Amino acid sequence: NGGRLDNPHIAGNAAEHSGGGLYLYGLTARGTATHATVQGNVAGIRGGGVYATYAGRVQNSIVYYNQAPLGPNVFTDSAGPQYVACCTTPMPPAGASGVITNEPLLPGARNPHLLAASPCREAGSNVLTVGIAVDVDAEPRTNGAAVDMGCDEYWPGGMTGGLSVAIAASYTTAVVDTVLPFTSAVQG
């Protein structure tokens, strides 16, 4: 009931029922996520990225690449939740303003940084950023006329650094000559 998250990167989570990444419930106080990047989460029933009810609010955020049978990215259970200056798809049914549905153009499955051509660059609302001086990388929150959506503020040259590679299998034992699926994540 209530609470606030600023600049969170919420990725790789799972929920049996609702809200794989974020469950916003605010009956008497508004739970708010500002400059969040919610990606790669799974819910068994609804709201793979965000499940919001009553007075939940998601603003200046990216909610994309999540999975659930109902509302893979967002599921809104009532007319109260709001999505303001967000990037998600499909368009939330009610309480939405300044929402874009284009892909956010992130470099990897669990990498929240914006690519140069991202439609989320300078697409956020400066009014909603009051009190948030830096992004997830501790870089200044504003680099242009308007803030970026999501937890990362794009800075040219900010994507340099080491390369990270992870490969994982779902099984630890197998029968000889059995084809196994692998999952890989490359970032950097």
PDB file of C-alpha atoms in Angstrom:
ATOM      1  CA  ASN A   1       0.000   0.000   0.000  1.00  0.00           C
ATOM      2  CA  GLY A   2       1.886   3.023  -1.243  1.00  0.00           C
ATOM      3  CA  GLY A   3       5.641   3.153  -1.691  1.00  0.00           C
ATOM      4  CA  ARG A   4       7.884   4.427  -4.456  1.00  0.00           C
ATOM      5  CA  LEU A   5      10.547   2.897  -6.711  1.00  0.00           C
ATOM      6  CA  ASP A   6      12.945   5.209  -8.579  1.00  0.00           C
ATOM      7  CA  ASN A   7      15.220   3.941 -11.398  1.00  0.00           C
ATOM      8  CA  PRO A   8      14.684   0.208 -10.795  1.00  0.00           C
ATOM      9  CA  HIS A   9      15.763  -2.382 -13.339  1.00  0.00           C
ATOM     10  CA  ILE A  10      13.360  -5.274 -12.767  1.00  0.00           C
ATOM     11  CA  ALA A  11      14.289  -8.331 -14.853  1.00  0.00           C
ATOM     12  CA  GLY A  12      14.241 -12.117 -14.778  1.00  0.00           C
ATOM     13  CA  ASN A  13      11.518 -12.618 -12.172  1.00  0.00           C
ATOM     14  CA  ALA A  14       8.556 -14.998 -12.141  1.00  0.00           C
ATOM     15  CA  ALA A  15       5.189 -15.085 -10.383  1.00  0.00           C
ATOM     16  CA  GLU A  16       2.843 -18.031 -10.241  1.00  0.00           C
ATOM     17  CA  HIS A  17      -0.224 -15.811 -10.766  1.00  0.00           C
ATOM     18  CA  SER A  18       0.104 -12.050 -11.329  1.00  0.00           C
ATOM     19  CA  GLY A  19       2.780  -9.370 -11.522  1.00  0.00           C
ATOM     20  CA  GLY A  20       5.881 -11.231 -12.694  1.00  0.00           C
ATOM     21  CA  GLY A  21       8.020  -8.104 -12.414  1.00  0.00           C
ATOM     22  CA  LEU A  22       5.998  -5.664 -10.355  1.00  0.00           C
ATOM     23  CA  TYR A  23       2.726  -5.922  -8.436  1.00  0.00           C
ATOM     24  CA  LEU A  24       1.312  -2.466  -7.677  1.00  0.00           C
ATOM     25  CA  TYR A  25      -1.556  -2.440  -5.220  1.00  0.00           C
ATOM     26  CA  GLY A  26      -2.643   0.837  -3.709  1.00  0.00           C
ATOM     27  CA  LEU A  27      -6.060   0.813  -2.069  1.00  0.00           C
ATOM     28  CA  THR A  28      -5.490   3.865   0.136  1.00  0.00           C
ATOM     29  CA  ALA A  29      -2.087   5.088  -1.078  1.00  0.00           C
ATOM     30  CA  ARG A  30      -0.530   5.125  -4.535  1.00  0.00           C
ATOM     31  CA  GLY A  31       2.311   2.684  -5.268  1.00  0.00           C
ATOM     32  CA  THR A  32       4.525   4.351  -7.884  1.00  0.00           C
ATOM     33  CA  ALA A  33       7.344   3.190 -10.150  1.00  0.00           C
ATOM     34  CA  THR A  34       9.274   6.035 -11.808  1.00  0.00           C
ATOM     35  CA  HIS A  35      11.942   5.537 -14.484  1.00  0.00           C
ATOM     36  CA  ALA A  36      11.613   1.757 -14.240  1.00  0.00           C
ATOM     37  CA  THR A  37      12.753  -0.717 -16.870  1.00  0.00           C
ATOM     38  CA  VAL A  38      10.714  -3.898 -16.461  1.00  0.00           C
ATOM     39  CA  GLN A  39      11.820  -6.623 -18.892  1.00  0.00           C
ATOM     40  CA  GLY A  40      12.168 -10.384 -19.146  1.00  0.00           C
ATOM     41  CA  ASN A  41       9.670 -11.256 -16.389  1.00  0.00           C
ATOM     42  CA  VAL A  42       7.002 -13.980 -16.449  1.00  0.00           C
ATOM     43  CA  ALA A  43       3.601 -14.398 -14.766  1.00  0.00           C
ATOM     44  CA  GLY A  44       1.515 -17.574 -14.884  1.00  0.00           C
ATOM     45  CA  ILE A  45      -1.815 -15.787 -15.372  1.00  0.00           C
ATOM     46  CA  ARG A  46      -1.618 -12.017 -15.914  1.00  0.00           C
ATOM     47  CA  GLY A  47       0.685  -9.026 -15.890  1.00  0.00           C
ATOM     48  CA  GLY A  48       4.035 -10.544 -16.887  1.00  0.00           C
ATOM     49  CA  GLY A  49       5.693  -7.165 -16.415  1.00  0.00           C
ATOM     50  CA  VAL A  50       3.309  -5.166 -14.216  1.00  0.00           C
ATOM     51  CA  TYR A  51       0.053  -6.017 -12.499  1.00  0.00           C
ATOM     52  CA  ALA A  52      -1.601  -2.824 -11.229  1.00  0.00           C
ATOM     53  CA  THR A  53      -4.832  -2.345  -9.345  1.00  0.00           C
ATOM     54  CA  TYR A  54      -6.631   0.561  -7.666  1.00  0.00           C
ATOM     55  CA  ALA A  55      -4.191   3.480  -7.502  1.00  0.00           C
ATOM     56  CA  GLY A  56      -0.933   2.028  -8.878  1.00  0.00           C
ATOM     57  CA  ARG A  57       1.095   4.328 -11.133  1.00  0.00           C
ATOM     58  CA  VAL A  58       3.908   3.640 -13.612  1.00  0.00           C
ATOM     59  CA  GLN A  59       5.608   6.717 -15.069  1.00  0.00           C
ATOM     60  CA  ASN A  60       8.561   7.494 -17.354  1.00  0.00           C
ATOM     61  CA  SER A  61       9.053   3.734 -17.609  1.00  0.00           C
ATOM     62  CA  ILE A  62       9.641   0.914 -20.079  1.00  0.00           C
ATOM     63  CA  VAL A  63       7.580  -2.270 -19.625  1.00  0.00           C
ATOM     64  CA  TYR A  64       8.436  -4.555 -22.538  1.00  0.00           C
ATOM     65  CA  TYR A  65       9.556  -8.108 -23.439  1.00  0.00           C
ATOM     66  CA  ASN A  66       7.630  -9.781 -20.581  1.00  0.00           C
ATOM     67  CA  GLN A  67       5.369 -12.858 -20.757  1.00  0.00           C
ATOM     68  CA  ALA A  68       1.928 -13.859 -19.427  1.00  0.00           C
ATOM     69  CA  PRO A  69      -1.232 -15.380 -20.961  1.00  0.00           C
ATOM     70  CA  LEU A  70      -3.203 -12.191 -20.139  1.00  0.00           C
ATOM     71  CA  GLY A  71      -1.412  -8.864 -20.506  1.00  0.00           C
ATOM     72  CA  PRO A  72       2.144  -9.999 -21.220  1.00  0.00           C
ATOM     73  CA  ASN A  73       3.548  -6.575 -20.312  1.00  0.00           C
ATOM     74  CA  VAL A  74       0.825  -4.849 -18.275  1.00  0.00           C
ATOM     75  CA  PHE A  75      -2.454  -5.942 -16.767  1.00  0.00           C
ATOM     76  CA  THR A  76      -4.754  -3.406 -15.151  1.00  0.00           C
ATOM     77  CA  ASP A  77      -7.486  -4.767 -12.894  1.00  0.00           C
ATOM     78  CA  SER A  78      -9.479  -1.568 -12.368  1.00  0.00           C
ATOM     79  CA  ALA A  79      -9.847   1.984 -13.667  1.00  0.00           C
ATOM     80  CA  GLY A  80      -7.539   3.504 -11.037  1.00  0.00           C
ATOM     81  CA  PRO A  81      -3.988   2.603 -12.203  1.00  0.00           C
ATOM     82  CA  GLN A  82      -2.183   5.059 -14.439  1.00  0.00           C
ATOM     83  CA  TYR A  83       0.542   4.703 -17.056  1.00  0.00           C
ATOM     84  CA  VAL A  84       2.104   8.084 -17.827  1.00  0.00           C
ATOM     85  CA  ALA A  85       4.932   8.648 -20.328  1.00  0.00           C
ATOM     86  CA  CYS A  86       5.638   4.927 -20.736  1.00  0.00           C
ATOM     87  CA  CYS A  87       6.743   2.518 -23.424  1.00  0.00           C
ATOM     88  CA  THR A  88       4.697  -0.695 -23.461  1.00  0.00           C
ATOM     89  CA  THR A  89       2.474  -2.781 -25.684  1.00  0.00           C
ATOM     90  CA  PRO A  90      -0.403  -3.136 -26.090  1.00  0.00           C
ATOM     91  CA  MET A  91      -1.709   0.262 -25.039  1.00  0.00           C
ATOM     92  CA  PRO A  92      -3.035   0.046 -21.449  1.00  0.00           C
ATOM     93  CA  PRO A  93      -6.873   0.071 -21.455  1.00  0.00           C
ATOM     94  CA  ALA A  94      -7.437   3.060 -19.180  1.00  0.00           C
ATOM     95  CA  GLY A  95      -5.554   5.765 -17.330  1.00  0.00           C
ATOM     96  CA  ALA A  96      -2.829   6.097 -19.988  1.00  0.00           C
ATOM     97  CA  SER A  97      -1.234   9.275 -21.321  1.00  0.00           C
ATOM     98  CA  GLY A  98       1.956   9.810 -23.275  1.00  0.00           C
ATOM     99  CA  VAL A  99       2.313   6.057 -23.876  1.00  0.00           C
ATOM    100  CA  ILE A 100       4.238   4.783 -26.900  1.00  0.00           C
ATOM    101  CA  THR A 101       4.028   1.193 -28.148  1.00  0.00           C
ATOM    102  CA  ASN A 102       7.170   1.067 -30.322  1.00  0.00           C
ATOM    103  CA  GLU A 103       9.899  -1.384 -29.279  1.00  0.00           C
ATOM    104  CA  PRO A 104      12.255   0.425 -26.875  1.00  0.00           C
ATOM    105  CA  LEU A 105      15.437  -0.834 -28.581  1.00  0.00           C
ATOM    106  CA  LEU A 106      17.415  -2.243 -25.674  1.00  0.00           C
ATOM    107  CA  PRO A 107      20.708  -4.064 -26.415  1.00  0.00           C
ATOM    108  CA  GLY A 108      19.916  -7.324 -24.608  1.00  0.00           C
ATOM    109  CA  ALA A 109      17.408  -9.459 -22.752  1.00  0.00           C
ATOM    110  CA  ARG A 110      18.534  -8.160 -19.351  1.00  0.00           C
ATOM    111  CA  ASN A 111      20.298  -4.985 -20.363  1.00  0.00           C
ATOM    112  CA  PRO A 112      18.324  -1.813 -19.549  1.00  0.00           C
ATOM    113  CA  HIS A 113      20.484   0.623 -21.542  1.00  0.00           C
ATOM    114  CA  LEU A 114      18.947   2.499 -24.466  1.00  0.00           C
ATOM    115  CA  LEU A 115      20.382   2.256 -27.963  1.00  0.00           C
ATOM    116  CA  ALA A 116      20.962   5.467 -29.931  1.00  0.00           C
ATOM    117  CA  ALA A 117      17.847   4.970 -32.111  1.00  0.00           C
ATOM    118  CA  SER A 118      15.497   4.195 -29.201  1.00  0.00           C
ATOM    119  CA  PRO A 119      12.103   5.953 -29.345  1.00  0.00           C
ATOM    120  CA  CYS A 120      12.326   6.201 -25.531  1.00  0.00           C
ATOM    121  CA  ARG A 121      15.070   8.826 -25.749  1.00  0.00           C
ATOM    122  CA  GLU A 122      13.774  12.253 -24.689  1.00  0.00           C
ATOM    123  CA  ALA A 123      10.222  10.859 -24.608  1.00  0.00           C
ATOM    124  CA  GLY A 124       9.655  11.089 -20.838  1.00  0.00           C
ATOM    125  CA  SER A 125       8.128  13.866 -18.776  1.00  0.00           C
ATOM    126  CA  ASN A 126      10.511  16.207 -16.919  1.00  0.00           C
ATOM    127  CA  VAL A 127       7.734  17.039 -14.431  1.00  0.00           C
ATOM    128  CA  LEU A 128       7.671  13.416 -13.218  1.00  0.00           C
ATOM    129  CA  THR A 129      11.434  13.401 -12.553  1.00  0.00           C
ATOM    130  CA  VAL A 130      11.532  15.959  -9.737  1.00  0.00           C
ATOM    131  CA  GLY A 131      13.884  14.674  -7.031  1.00  0.00           C
ATOM    132  CA  ILE A 132      15.575  12.084  -9.285  1.00  0.00           C
ATOM    133  CA  ALA A 133      18.993  13.514 -10.187  1.00  0.00           C
ATOM    134  CA  VAL A 134      20.728  10.409 -11.605  1.00  0.00           C
ATOM    135  CA  ASP A 135      19.892   7.249 -13.545  1.00  0.00           C
ATOM    136  CA  VAL A 136      20.635   3.583 -12.777  1.00  0.00           C
ATOM    137  CA  ASP A 137      24.322   4.147 -13.714  1.00  0.00           C
ATOM    138  CA  ALA A 138      24.613   7.249 -11.481  1.00  0.00           C
ATOM    139  CA  GLU A 139      24.812   9.430 -14.609  1.00  0.00           C
ATOM    140  CA  PRO A 140      22.852  12.713 -14.728  1.00  0.00           C
ATOM    141  CA  ARG A 141      19.148  12.087 -15.334  1.00  0.00           C
ATOM    142  CA  THR A 142      18.780  14.651 -18.127  1.00  0.00           C
ATOM    143  CA  ASN A 143      20.788  14.684 -21.366  1.00  0.00           C
ATOM    144  CA  GLY A 144      18.703  16.843 -23.673  1.00  0.00           C
ATOM    145  CA  ALA A 145      15.418  18.684 -23.715  1.00  0.00           C
ATOM    146  CA  ALA A 146      13.473  15.887 -21.993  1.00  0.00           C
ATOM    147  CA  VAL A 147      14.322  12.886 -19.836  1.00  0.00           C
ATOM    148  CA  ASP A 148      14.432   9.388 -21.285  1.00  0.00           C
ATOM    149  CA  MET A 149      11.925   6.670 -20.399  1.00  0.00           C
ATOM    150  CA  GLY A 150      13.273   3.784 -18.327  1.00  0.00           C
ATOM    151  CA  CYS A 151      16.021   3.489 -15.727  1.00  0.00           C
ATOM    152  CA  ASP A 152      18.818   4.538 -18.112  1.00  0.00           C
ATOM    153  CA  GLU A 153      19.461   8.022 -19.476  1.00  0.00           C
ATOM    154  CA  TYR A 154      21.206   7.671 -22.846  1.00  0.00           C
ATOM    155  CA  TRP A 155      24.686   9.194 -22.995  1.00  0.00           C
ATOM    156  CA  PRO A 156      26.812   8.807 -26.146  1.00  0.00           C
ATOM    157  CA  GLY A 157      29.779   6.573 -25.347  1.00  0.00           C
ATOM    158  CA  GLY A 158      28.056   5.285 -22.222  1.00  0.00           C
ATOM    159  CA  MET A 159      27.827   1.772 -23.649  1.00  0.00           C
ATOM    160  CA  THR A 160      31.543   1.069 -23.658  1.00  0.00           C
ATOM    161  CA  GLY A 161      33.107  -1.467 -21.352  1.00  0.00           C
ATOM    162  CA  GLY A 162      33.499  -5.189 -20.926  1.00  0.00           C
ATOM    163  CA  LEU A 163      31.559  -7.885 -22.717  1.00  0.00           C
ATOM    164  CA  SER A 164      29.577 -10.366 -20.634  1.00  0.00           C
ATOM    165  CA  VAL A 165      28.476 -13.780 -21.950  1.00  0.00           C
ATOM    166  CA  ALA A 166      26.383 -16.366 -20.096  1.00  0.00           C
ATOM    167  CA  ILE A 167      25.172 -19.720 -21.433  1.00  0.00           C
ATOM    168  CA  ALA A 168      22.820 -21.944 -19.430  1.00  0.00           C
ATOM    169  CA  ALA A 169      21.003 -25.230 -19.927  1.00  0.00           C
ATOM    170  CA  SER A 170      17.700 -26.152 -18.307  1.00  0.00           C
ATOM    171  CA  TYR A 171      18.970 -29.656 -17.533  1.00  0.00           C
ATOM    172  CA  THR A 172      22.034 -30.877 -15.632  1.00  0.00           C
ATOM    173  CA  THR A 173      21.866 -34.483 -16.872  1.00  0.00           C
ATOM    174  CA  ALA A 174      20.841 -35.947 -20.254  1.00  0.00           C
ATOM    175  CA  VAL A 175      20.842 -39.105 -22.325  1.00  0.00           C
ATOM    176  CA  VAL A 176      23.609 -39.382 -24.938  1.00  0.00           C
ATOM    177  CA  ASP A 177      22.676 -37.865 -28.337  1.00  0.00           C
ATOM    178  CA  THR A 178      19.744 -35.904 -26.866  1.00  0.00           C
ATOM    179  CA  VAL A 179      19.341 -32.379 -28.201  1.00  0.00           C
ATOM    180  CA  LEU A 180      19.279 -29.869 -25.319  1.00  0.00           C
ATOM    181  CA  PRO A 181      18.081 -26.265 -25.504  1.00  0.00           C
ATOM    182  CA  PHE A 182      20.479 -23.600 -24.263  1.00  0.00           C
ATOM    183  CA  THR A 183      19.787 -20.017 -23.281  1.00  0.00           C
ATOM    184  CA  SER A 184      22.378 -17.331 -23.848  1.00  0.00           C
ATOM    185  CA  ALA A 185      22.718 -13.730 -22.763  1.00  0.00           C
ATOM    186  CA  VAL A 186      25.354 -11.453 -24.266  1.00  0.00           C
ATOM    187  CA  GLN A 187      25.778  -7.931 -22.919  1.00  0.00           C
ATOM    188  CA  GLY A 188      28.318  -5.213 -23.312  1.00  0.00           C
TER     189      GLY A 188
END
